[in-house]
XYZ file of N, CA and C in Angstrom:
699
model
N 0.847 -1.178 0.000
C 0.000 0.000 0.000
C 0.882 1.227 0.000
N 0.398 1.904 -0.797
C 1.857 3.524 -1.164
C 1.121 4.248 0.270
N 2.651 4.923 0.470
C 2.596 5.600 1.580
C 2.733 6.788 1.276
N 1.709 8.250 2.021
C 1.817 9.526 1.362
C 2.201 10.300 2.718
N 3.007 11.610 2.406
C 2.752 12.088 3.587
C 2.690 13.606 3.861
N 2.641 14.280 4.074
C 2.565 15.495 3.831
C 3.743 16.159 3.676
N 2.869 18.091 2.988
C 4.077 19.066 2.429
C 5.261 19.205 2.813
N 6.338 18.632 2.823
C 7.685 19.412 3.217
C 8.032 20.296 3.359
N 9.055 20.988 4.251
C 9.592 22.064 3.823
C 11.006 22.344 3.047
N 11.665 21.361 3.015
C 12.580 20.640 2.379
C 12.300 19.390 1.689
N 12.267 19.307 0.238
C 12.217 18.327 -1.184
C 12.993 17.222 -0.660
N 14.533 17.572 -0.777
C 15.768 16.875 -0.598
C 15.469 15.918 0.404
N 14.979 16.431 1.647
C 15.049 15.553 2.845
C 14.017 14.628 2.566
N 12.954 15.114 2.499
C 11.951 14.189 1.752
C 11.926 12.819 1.395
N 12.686 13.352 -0.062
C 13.389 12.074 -0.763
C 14.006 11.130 -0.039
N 14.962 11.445 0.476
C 15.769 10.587 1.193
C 14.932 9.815 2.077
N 14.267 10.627 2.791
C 14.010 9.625 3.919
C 12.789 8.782 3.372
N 12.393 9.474 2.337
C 11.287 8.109 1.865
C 11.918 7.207 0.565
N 13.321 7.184 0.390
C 13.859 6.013 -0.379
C 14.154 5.369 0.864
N 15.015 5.769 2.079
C 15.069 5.022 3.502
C 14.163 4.171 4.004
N 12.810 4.862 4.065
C 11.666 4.103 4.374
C 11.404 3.053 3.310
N 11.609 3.230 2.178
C 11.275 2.222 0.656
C 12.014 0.895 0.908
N 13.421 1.369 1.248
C 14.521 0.172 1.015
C 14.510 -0.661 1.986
N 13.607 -0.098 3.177
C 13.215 -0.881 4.591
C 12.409 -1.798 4.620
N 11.746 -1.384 3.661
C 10.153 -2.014 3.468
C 10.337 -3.154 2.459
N 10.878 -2.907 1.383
C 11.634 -4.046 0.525
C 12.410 -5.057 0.941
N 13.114 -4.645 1.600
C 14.194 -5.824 2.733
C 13.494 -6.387 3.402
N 12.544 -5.913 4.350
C 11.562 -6.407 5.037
C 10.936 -7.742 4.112
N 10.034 -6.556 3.409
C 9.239 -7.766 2.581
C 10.234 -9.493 1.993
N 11.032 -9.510 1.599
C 11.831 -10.692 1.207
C 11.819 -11.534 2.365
N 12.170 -11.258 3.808
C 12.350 -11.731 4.636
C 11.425 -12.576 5.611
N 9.826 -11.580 5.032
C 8.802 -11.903 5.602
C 8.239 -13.312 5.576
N 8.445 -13.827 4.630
C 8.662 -15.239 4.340
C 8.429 -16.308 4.985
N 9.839 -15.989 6.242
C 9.648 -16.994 7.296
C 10.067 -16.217 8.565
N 9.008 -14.644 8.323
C 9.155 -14.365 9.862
C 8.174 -13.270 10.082
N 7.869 -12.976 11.317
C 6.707 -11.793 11.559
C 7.021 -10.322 11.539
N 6.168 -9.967 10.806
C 6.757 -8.313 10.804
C 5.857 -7.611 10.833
N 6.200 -6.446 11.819
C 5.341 -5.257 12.229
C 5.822 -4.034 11.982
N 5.081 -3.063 11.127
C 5.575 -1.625 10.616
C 5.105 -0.951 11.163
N 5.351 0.463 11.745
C 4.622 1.939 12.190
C 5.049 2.986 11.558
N 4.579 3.724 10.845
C 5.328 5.084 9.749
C 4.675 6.219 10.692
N 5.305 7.152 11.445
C 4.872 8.341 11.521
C 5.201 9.743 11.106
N 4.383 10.710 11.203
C 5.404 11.909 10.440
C 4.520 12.893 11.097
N 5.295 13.606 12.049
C 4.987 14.526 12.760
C 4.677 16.182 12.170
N 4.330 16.670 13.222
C 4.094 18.058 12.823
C 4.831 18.848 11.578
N 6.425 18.615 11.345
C 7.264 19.491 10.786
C 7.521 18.632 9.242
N 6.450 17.595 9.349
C 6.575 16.809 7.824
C 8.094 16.022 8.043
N 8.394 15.754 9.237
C 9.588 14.524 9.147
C 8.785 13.018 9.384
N 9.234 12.319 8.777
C 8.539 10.568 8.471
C 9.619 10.233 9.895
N 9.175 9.243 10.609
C 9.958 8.493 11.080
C 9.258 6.460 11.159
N 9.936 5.852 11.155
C 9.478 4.365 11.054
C 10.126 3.613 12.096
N 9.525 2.361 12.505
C 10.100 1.566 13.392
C 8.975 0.063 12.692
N 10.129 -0.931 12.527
C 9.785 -2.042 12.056
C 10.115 -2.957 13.600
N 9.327 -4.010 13.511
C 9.300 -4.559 14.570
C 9.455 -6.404 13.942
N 10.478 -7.054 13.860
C 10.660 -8.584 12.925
C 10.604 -9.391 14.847
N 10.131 -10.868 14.170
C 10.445 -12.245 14.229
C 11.255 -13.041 13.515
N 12.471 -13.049 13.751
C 13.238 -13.904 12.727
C 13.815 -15.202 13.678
N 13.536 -16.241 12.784
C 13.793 -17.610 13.476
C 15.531 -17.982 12.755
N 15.927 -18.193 14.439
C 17.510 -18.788 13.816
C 17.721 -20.228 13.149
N 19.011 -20.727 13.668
C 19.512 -21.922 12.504
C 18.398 -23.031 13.098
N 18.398 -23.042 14.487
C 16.896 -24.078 15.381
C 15.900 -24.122 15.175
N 15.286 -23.001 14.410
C 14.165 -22.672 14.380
C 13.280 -21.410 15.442
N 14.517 -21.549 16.477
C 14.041 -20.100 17.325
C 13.695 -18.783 17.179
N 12.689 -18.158 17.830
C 12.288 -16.904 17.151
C 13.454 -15.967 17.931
N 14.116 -15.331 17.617
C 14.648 -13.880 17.785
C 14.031 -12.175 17.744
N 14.296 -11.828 18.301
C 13.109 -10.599 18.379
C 14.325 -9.617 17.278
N 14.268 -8.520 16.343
C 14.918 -7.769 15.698
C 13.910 -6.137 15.133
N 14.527 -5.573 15.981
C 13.944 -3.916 15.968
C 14.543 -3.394 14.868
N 13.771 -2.522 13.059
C 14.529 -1.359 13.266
C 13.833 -0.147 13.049
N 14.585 0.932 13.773
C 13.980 2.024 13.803
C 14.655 3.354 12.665
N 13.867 4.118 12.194
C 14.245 4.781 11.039
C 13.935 6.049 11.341
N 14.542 7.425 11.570
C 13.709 8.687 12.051
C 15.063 9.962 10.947
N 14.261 10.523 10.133
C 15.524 11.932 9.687
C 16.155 11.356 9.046
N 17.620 11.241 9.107
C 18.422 10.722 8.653
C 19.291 10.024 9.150
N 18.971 8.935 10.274
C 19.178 8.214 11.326
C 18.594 6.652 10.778
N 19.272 5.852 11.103
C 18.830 4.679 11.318
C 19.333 3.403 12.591
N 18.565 3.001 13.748
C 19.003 2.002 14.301
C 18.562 0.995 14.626
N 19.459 -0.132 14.777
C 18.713 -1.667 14.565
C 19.228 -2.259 15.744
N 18.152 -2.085 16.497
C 18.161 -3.571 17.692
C 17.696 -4.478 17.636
N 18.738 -5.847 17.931
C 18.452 -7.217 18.027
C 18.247 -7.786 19.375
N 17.253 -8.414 19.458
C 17.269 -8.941 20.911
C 17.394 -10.322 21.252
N 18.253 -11.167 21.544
C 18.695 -12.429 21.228
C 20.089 -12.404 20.055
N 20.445 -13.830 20.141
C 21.482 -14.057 19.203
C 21.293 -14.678 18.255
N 20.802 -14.863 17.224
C 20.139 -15.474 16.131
C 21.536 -16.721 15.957
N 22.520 -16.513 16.122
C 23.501 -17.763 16.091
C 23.615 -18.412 17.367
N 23.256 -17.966 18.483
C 23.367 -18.857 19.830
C 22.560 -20.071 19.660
N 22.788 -20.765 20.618
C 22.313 -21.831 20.482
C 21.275 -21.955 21.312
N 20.087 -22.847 21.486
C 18.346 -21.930 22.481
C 18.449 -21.959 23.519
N 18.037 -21.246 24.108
C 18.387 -20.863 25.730
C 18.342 -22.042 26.592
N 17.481 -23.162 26.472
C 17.134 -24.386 26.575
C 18.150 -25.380 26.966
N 19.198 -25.315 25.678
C 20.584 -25.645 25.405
C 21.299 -25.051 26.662
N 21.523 -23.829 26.491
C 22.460 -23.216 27.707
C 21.806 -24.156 28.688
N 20.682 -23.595 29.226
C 20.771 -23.805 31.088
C 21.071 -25.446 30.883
N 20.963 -26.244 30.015
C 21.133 -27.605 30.681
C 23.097 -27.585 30.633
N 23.440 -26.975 29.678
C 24.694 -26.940 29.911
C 25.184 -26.449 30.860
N 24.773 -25.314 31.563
C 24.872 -24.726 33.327
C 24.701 -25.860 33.823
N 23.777 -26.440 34.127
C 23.165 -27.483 34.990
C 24.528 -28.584 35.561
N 24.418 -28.820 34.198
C 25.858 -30.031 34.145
C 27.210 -29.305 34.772
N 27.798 -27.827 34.592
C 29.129 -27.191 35.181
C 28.598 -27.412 36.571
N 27.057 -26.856 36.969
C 27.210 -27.035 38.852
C 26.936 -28.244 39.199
N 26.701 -29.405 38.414
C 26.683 -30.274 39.103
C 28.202 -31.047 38.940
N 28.971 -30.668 38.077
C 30.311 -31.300 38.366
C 30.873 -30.685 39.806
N 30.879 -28.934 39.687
C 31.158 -28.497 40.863
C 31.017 -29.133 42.330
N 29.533 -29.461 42.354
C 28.761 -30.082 43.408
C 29.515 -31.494 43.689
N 29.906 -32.168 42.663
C 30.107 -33.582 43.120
C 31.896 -32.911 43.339
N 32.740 -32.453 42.989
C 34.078 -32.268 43.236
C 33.911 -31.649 44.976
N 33.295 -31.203 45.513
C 32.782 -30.907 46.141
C 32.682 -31.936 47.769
N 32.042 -33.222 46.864
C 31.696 -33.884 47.943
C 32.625 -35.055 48.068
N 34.011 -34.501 47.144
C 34.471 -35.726 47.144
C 35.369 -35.468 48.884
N 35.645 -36.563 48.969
C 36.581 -36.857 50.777
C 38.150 -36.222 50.253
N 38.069 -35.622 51.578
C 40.188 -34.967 51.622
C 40.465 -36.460 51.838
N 41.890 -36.408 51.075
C 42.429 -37.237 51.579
C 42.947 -36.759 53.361
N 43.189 -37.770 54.220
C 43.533 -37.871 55.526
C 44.918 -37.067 55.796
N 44.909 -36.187 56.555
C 45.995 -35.381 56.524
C 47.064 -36.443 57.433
N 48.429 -35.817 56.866
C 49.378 -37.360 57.637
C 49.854 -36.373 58.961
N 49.788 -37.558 59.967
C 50.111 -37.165 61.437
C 51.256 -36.246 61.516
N 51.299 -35.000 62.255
C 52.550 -34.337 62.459
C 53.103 -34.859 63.716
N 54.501 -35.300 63.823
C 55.233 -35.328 65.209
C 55.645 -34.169 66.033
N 55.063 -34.065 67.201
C 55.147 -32.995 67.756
C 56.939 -33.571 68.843
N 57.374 -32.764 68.731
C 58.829 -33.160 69.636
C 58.537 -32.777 70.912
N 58.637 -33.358 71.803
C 58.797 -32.445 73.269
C 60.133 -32.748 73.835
N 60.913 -32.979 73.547
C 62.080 -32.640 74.032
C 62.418 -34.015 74.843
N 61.914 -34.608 74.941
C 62.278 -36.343 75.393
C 62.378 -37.839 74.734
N 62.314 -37.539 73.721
C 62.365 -38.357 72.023
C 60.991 -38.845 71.728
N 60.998 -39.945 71.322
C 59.420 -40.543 71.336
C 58.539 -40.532 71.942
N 57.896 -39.153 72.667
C 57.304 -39.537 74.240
C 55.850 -39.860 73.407
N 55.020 -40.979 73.927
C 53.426 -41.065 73.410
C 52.430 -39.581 73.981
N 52.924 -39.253 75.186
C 51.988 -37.878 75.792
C 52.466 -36.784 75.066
N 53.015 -36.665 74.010
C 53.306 -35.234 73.415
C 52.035 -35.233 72.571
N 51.606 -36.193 71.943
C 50.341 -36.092 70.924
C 48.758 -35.934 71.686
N 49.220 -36.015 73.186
C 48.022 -35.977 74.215
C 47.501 -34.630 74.783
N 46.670 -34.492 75.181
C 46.347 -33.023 75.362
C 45.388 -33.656 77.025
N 45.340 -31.991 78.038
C 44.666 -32.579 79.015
C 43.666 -30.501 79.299
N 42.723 -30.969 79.107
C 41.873 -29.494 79.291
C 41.903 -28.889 78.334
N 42.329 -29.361 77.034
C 42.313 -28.994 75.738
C 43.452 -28.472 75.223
N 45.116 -28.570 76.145
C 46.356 -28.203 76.124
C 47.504 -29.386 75.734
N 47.893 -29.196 75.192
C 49.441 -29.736 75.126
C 50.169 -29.621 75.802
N 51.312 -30.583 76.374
C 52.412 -30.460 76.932
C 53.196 -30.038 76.244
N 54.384 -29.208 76.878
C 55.455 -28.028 76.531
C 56.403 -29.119 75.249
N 56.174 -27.913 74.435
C 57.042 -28.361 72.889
C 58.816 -28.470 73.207
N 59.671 -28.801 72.397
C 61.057 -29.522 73.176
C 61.961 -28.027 73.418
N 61.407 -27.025 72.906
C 61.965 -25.494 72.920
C 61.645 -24.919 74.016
N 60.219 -25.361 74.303
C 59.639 -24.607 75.684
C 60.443 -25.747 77.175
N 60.408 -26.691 76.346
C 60.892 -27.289 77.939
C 62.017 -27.386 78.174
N 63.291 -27.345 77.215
C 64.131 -27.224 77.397
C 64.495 -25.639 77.915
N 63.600 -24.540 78.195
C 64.069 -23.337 78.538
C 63.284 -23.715 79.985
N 62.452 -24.461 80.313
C 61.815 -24.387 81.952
C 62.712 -25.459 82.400
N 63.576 -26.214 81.843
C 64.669 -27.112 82.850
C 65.515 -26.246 83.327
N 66.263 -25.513 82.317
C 67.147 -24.709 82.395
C 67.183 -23.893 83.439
N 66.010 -23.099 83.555
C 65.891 -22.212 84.475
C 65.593 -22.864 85.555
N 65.239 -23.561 86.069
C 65.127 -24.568 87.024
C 66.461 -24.972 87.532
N 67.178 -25.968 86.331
C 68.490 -25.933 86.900
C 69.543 -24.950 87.439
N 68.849 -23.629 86.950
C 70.135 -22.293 87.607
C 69.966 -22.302 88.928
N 68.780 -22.626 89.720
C 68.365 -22.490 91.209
C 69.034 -23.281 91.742
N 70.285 -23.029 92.490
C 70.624 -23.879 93.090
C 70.246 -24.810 94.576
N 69.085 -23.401 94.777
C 68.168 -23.514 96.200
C 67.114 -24.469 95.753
N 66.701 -25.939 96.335
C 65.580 -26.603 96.303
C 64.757 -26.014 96.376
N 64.492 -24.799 97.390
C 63.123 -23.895 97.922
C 62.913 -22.999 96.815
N 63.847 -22.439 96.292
C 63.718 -21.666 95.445
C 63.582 -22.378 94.153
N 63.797 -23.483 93.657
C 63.556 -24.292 92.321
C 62.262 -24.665 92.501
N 61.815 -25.242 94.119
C 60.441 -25.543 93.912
C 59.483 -24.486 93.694
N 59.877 -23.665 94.308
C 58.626 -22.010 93.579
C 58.933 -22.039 92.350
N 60.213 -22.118 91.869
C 60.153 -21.516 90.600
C 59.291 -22.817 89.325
N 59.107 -23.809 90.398
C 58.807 -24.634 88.849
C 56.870 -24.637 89.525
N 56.272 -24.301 90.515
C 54.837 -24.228 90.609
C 54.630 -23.303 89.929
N 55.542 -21.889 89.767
C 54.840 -20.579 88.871
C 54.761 -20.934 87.744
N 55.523 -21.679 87.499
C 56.356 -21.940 85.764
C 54.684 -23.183 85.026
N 54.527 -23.630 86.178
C 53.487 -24.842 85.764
C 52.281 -24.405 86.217
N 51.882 -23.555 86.757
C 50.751 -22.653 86.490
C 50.096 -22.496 85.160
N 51.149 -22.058 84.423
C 50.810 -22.093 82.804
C 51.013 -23.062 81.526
N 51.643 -24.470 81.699
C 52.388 -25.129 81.426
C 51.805 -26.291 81.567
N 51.940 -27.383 80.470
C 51.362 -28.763 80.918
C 52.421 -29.702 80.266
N 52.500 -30.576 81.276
C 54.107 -31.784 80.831
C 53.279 -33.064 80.471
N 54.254 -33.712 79.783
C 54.340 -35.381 79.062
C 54.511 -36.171 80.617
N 54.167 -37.106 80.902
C 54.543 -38.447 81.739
C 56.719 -38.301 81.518
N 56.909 -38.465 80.560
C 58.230 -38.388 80.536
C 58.913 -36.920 81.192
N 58.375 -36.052 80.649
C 59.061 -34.417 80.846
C 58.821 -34.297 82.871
N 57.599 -34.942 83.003
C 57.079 -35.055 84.572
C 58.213 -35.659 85.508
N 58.152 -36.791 85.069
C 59.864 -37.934 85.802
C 60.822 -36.743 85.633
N 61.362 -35.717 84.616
C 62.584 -35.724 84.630
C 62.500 -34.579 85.612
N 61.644 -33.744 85.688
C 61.543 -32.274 86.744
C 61.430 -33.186 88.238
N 60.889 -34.267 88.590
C 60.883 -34.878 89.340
C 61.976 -34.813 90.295
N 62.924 -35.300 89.217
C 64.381 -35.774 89.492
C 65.777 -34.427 89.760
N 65.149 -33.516 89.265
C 65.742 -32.447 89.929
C 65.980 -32.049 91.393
N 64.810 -32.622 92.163
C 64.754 -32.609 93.712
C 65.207 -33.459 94.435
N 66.407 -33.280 94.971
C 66.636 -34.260 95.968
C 66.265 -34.613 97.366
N 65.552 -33.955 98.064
C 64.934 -33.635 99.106
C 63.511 -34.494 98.731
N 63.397 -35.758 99.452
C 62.292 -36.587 99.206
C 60.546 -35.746 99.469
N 60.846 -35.168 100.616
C 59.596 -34.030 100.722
C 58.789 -33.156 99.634
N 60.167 -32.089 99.275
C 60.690 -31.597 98.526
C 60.022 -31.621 97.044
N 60.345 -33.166 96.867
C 60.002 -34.408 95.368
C 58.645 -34.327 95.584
N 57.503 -35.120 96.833
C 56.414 -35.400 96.469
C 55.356 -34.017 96.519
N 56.061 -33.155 97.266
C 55.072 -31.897 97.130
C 54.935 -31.131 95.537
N 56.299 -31.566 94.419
C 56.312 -30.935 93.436
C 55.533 -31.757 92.768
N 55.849 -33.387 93.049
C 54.802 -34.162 92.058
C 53.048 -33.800 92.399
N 52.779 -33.790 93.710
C 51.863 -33.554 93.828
C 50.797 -32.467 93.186
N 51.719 -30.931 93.373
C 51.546 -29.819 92.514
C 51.057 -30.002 91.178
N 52.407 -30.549 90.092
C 52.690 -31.032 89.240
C 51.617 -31.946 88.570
N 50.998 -32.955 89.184
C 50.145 -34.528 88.336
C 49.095 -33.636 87.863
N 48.994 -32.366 88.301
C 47.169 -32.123 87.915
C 47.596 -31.259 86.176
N 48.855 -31.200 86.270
C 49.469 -30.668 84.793
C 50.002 -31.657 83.619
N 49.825 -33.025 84.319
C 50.565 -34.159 83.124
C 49.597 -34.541 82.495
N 49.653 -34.597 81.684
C 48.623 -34.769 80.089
C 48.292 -36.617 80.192
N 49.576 -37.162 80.357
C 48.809 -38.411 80.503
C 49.674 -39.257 81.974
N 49.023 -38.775 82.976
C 49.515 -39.434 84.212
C 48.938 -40.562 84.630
N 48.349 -41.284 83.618
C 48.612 -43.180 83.842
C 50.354 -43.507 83.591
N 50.330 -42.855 82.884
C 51.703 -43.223 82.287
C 52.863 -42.749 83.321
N 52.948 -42.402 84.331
C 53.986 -41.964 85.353
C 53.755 -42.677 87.083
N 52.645 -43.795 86.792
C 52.709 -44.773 88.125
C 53.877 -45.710 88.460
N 54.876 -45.463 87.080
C 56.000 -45.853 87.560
C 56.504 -44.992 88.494
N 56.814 -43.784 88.536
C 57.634 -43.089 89.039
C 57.954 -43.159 90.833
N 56.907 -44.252 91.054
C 56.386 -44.204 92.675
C 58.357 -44.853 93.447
N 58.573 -45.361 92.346
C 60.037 -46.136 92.577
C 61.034 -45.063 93.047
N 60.765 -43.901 93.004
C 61.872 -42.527 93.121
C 62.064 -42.027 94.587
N 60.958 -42.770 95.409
C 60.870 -42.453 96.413
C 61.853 -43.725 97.736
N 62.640 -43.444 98.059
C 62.852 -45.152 99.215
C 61.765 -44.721 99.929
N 60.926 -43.916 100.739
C 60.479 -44.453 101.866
C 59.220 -44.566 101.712
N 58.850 -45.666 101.945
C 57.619 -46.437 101.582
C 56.287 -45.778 101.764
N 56.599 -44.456 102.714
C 55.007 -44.038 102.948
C 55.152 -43.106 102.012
N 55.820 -42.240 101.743
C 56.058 -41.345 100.400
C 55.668 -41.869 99.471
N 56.262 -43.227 98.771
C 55.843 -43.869 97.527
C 54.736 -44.282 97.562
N 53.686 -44.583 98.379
C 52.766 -44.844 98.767
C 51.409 -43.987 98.242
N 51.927 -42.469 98.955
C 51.260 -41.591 98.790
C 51.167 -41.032 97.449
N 52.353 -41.453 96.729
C 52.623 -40.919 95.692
C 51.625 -41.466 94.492
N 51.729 -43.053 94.621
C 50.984 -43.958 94.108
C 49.223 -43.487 93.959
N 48.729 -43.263 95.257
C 47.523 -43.115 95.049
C 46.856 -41.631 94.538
N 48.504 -40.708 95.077
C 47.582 -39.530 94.175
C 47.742 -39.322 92.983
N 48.751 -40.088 92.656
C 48.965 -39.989 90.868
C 47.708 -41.199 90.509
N 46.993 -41.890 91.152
C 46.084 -42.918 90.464
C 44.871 -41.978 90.443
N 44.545 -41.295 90.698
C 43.378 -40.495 91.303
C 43.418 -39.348 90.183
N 44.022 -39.027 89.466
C 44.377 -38.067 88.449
C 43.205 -38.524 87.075
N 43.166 -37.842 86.673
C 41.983 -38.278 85.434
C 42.455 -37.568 84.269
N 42.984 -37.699 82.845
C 43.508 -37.207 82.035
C 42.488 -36.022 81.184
């Protein structure tokens, strides 16, 4: 159907924009074929035409694609909405689907088992270094080798025994590291008041009911025996 439109005030522009509008409409038409098309021609107050075509064009699938174009003066622009070469949206999400579900299963696969670290405490193989008592470890072989030390500078029993209750205030020993502070005291008294102090800090004091042997006199070792049995790790 011919399209008319009113007086110009400019010929030139005219022309143009209604061979613009012509060559739109022609392209269109070929295409229409195998797709939907919607035209609007307007021409406002000042005798300028402007157009906006509105297509359905189906890609290589058969999918419809939406494709705008708009025509105004001596302007033309064409929006596409979709990708007429993508592949149907359909396609994508199942291909998403499949990336999160690999994700998901890498996911649930098991760590391997982390391998045991040896913790040293300063007495070679002790089994109570890997033991904990109140949610603590006994002193690492750096820390205990600096609380012997200082221990050993005291040459005063009285004064070594304060210095090792302050020191174990904060501090928790191995069954092994326990015997050897033990053995610093020679004063049998001396010995069971530090062990005594001492058992409620050994991480695993089943393991030091030997030690009852350190004592000769039988009521000492005695005593020693039952309060180190009485200890609960």
């Amino acid at each position: 159907m011919p399209l008319t439109f009113p007086p110009l005030r400019n010929p030139v522009k005219h022309i143009l924009r209604a061979v613009l509008v012509s060559s739109l409409c022609a392209s269109s038409a070929v295409l229409a074929q195998d797709m939907n098309m919607e035209m609007n021609v307007h021409v406002d107050e000042d005798g300028m035409p402007s157009s906006q075509i509105r297509m359905q064009v189906p890609d290589a699938d058969g999918n419809m694609q939406e494709m705008r174009v708009k025509g105004g003066g001596m302007r033309m622009e064409v929006k596409v909405k979709g990708d007429p070469g993508a592949p149907p949206p359909a396609r994508r999400e199942v291909v998403q689907e499949e990336v999160v579900e690999e994700q998901h299963s890498s996911r649930r696969r098991p760590r391997p088992p982390a391998e045991p670290v040896f913790r040293d405490c300063g007495t070679g193989r002790d089994p109570g270094c890997d033991m904990a008592r109140d949610g603590q470890y006994a002193m690492d072989a750096e820390t205990y080798r600096g609380f012997m030390t200082a221990l050993k500078s005291q040459a005063n029993e009285i004064s070594r025994q304060e210095m090792a209750e302050k020191m174990l205030k904060r501090q928790y020993l191995t069954a092994a590291q326990y015997g050897q502070v033990l053995d610093l005291f020679v004063n049998e008294i001396s010995r069971l008041e530090v062990a005594t102090f001492a058992a409620r800090r050994v991480v695993n004091p089943q393991h030091a009911l030997g030690f009852a042997s350190k004592w000769r006199n039988s009521i000492s070792s005695e005593e020693y025996t039952e309060m180190i049995a009485e200890q609960q790790p």
